[in-house]
Amino acid sequence: MKKLTGRDFLRITDFSPTEIREVLELAAELKEGRKTLRTQQVLGLLFYKASTRTRVSFSVAMYQLGGQVIDLNPQVTQVGRGEPIADTARVLDRYLDILAVRTFAQQDLETFAHYGNIPVINALTDLEHPCQILADLLTIQECFGALAGVTLAFLGDGNNVAHSLLLGGALLGMNVRLATPAAYGPDPAIVAEAQQLAAPGTEILITDDPRAAVQDAQVIYTDVWASMGQESEANDRLPIFQRFQVNEALFAQADPQGIFLHCLPAHREEEVTAEIMEGPRSRVWDQAENRMHAQKALMASLLGL
Ligand code: CP
Ligand code: NVA
């Protein structure tokens, strides 16, 4: 997979459908032990927001590859005291082999990538969460044996996770339906991009009707109603998002073989009931595990292992 060597992964659309399929295949090979890879390279984690899954899955993935990880917490590095990103990026470039950044503005991530030569990975911005979507695609493929033609319904806030699902689903030939309150819809530029990427005959639906989205869908997906950085809006959002809650009544409209996914962390009885989270169709723990396998394959590809 040499053509991914040295590349950045800032948006899910940075990879072609073939490249995404190759990363997913490598992830499956690594997960099943059909392949082992070794490196002594060093990953830097620069996270401006909290993280459990992304932080730990990237770290364990790198340790299992034989490499090392440095936690570049902005609270104890100079970038958190105002050293310009352009300077920080050029210095980190001289020490590290690969860098994962979790931040707010996509532009800041792009600046890290622009000023460094090492691969830079988007570990979540306000615009996208492409690493999450690699793991989601791996999980969906495991459950249904394929991605093309599978219908995914996302309910909730049309921001980072929804954006990457829309684009990633469109790239891989899935039908993607997003049901959000009208004022919390996806970025129109992302929708236009997804429509352009979508193969003829596949569905891209943006609606404020949760039932229309869920009807006969195979994957029902949700995320928190107030993302990191929006906590002060959480209470105001509750009544607006209430009818988008994934519960038994809504799930009954889905395909009988349908599964439930959530990027986590979850707020039970808000975006999803405990009954669905803990129910027989929930695949959220497999999905969380797959973060590690997908990111191991991603780093191996970008490092040319
Ligand atoms: N899904 C996800 O990215 O989780 P963390 O915020 O815990 O990394
Ligand atoms: N939309 C959520 C995803 C967290 C993994 C957030 O941005 O906080």
PDB file of C-alpha atoms and ligand atoms in Angstrom, residues 50-54 102 129 132 228 263-265 291, ligand 1:
ATOM      1  CA  ALA A  50     -10.980  14.884  26.076  1.00  0.00           C
ATOM      2  CA  SER A  51     -10.767  11.379  24.645  1.00  0.00           C
ATOM      3  CA  THR A  52     -10.890   7.810  25.872  1.00  0.00           C
ATOM      4  CA  ARG A  53     -11.309   5.632  22.777  1.00  0.00           C
ATOM      5  CA  THR A  54      -9.197   7.603  20.325  1.00  0.00           C
ATOM      6  CA  ARG A 102      -7.764  16.315  18.087  1.00  0.00           C
ATOM      7  CA  HIS A 129     -14.118  12.303  12.571  1.00  0.00           C
ATOM      8  CA  GLN A 132     -14.262   6.842  13.712  1.00  0.00           C
ATOM      9  CA  MET A 228     -17.450  18.870  23.045  1.00  0.00           C
ATOM     10  CA  CYS A 263     -19.379   6.439  18.389  1.00  0.00           C
ATOM     11  CA  LEU A 264     -19.522   6.851  22.203  1.00  0.00           C
ATOM     12  CA  PRO A 265     -19.490   8.334  24.773  1.00  0.00           C
ATOM     13  CA  ARG A 291     -11.101   1.773  16.372  1.00  0.00           C
TER      14      ARG A 291
HETATM   15  N1   CP B   1     -15.619   8.002  19.709  1.00  0.00           N
HETATM   16  C1   CP B   1     -14.559   8.683  20.180  1.00  0.00           C
HETATM   17  O1   CP B   1     -13.823   9.337  19.453  1.00  0.00           O
HETATM   18  O2   CP B   1     -14.400   8.566  21.530  1.00  0.00           O
HETATM   19  P1   CP B   1     -13.371   9.406  22.425  1.00  0.00           P
HETATM   20  O3   CP B   1     -13.867  10.827  22.459  1.00  0.00           O
HETATM   21  O4   CP B   1     -13.420   8.749  23.769  1.00  0.00           O
HETATM   22  O5   CP B   1     -12.016   9.325  21.788  1.00  0.00           O
END
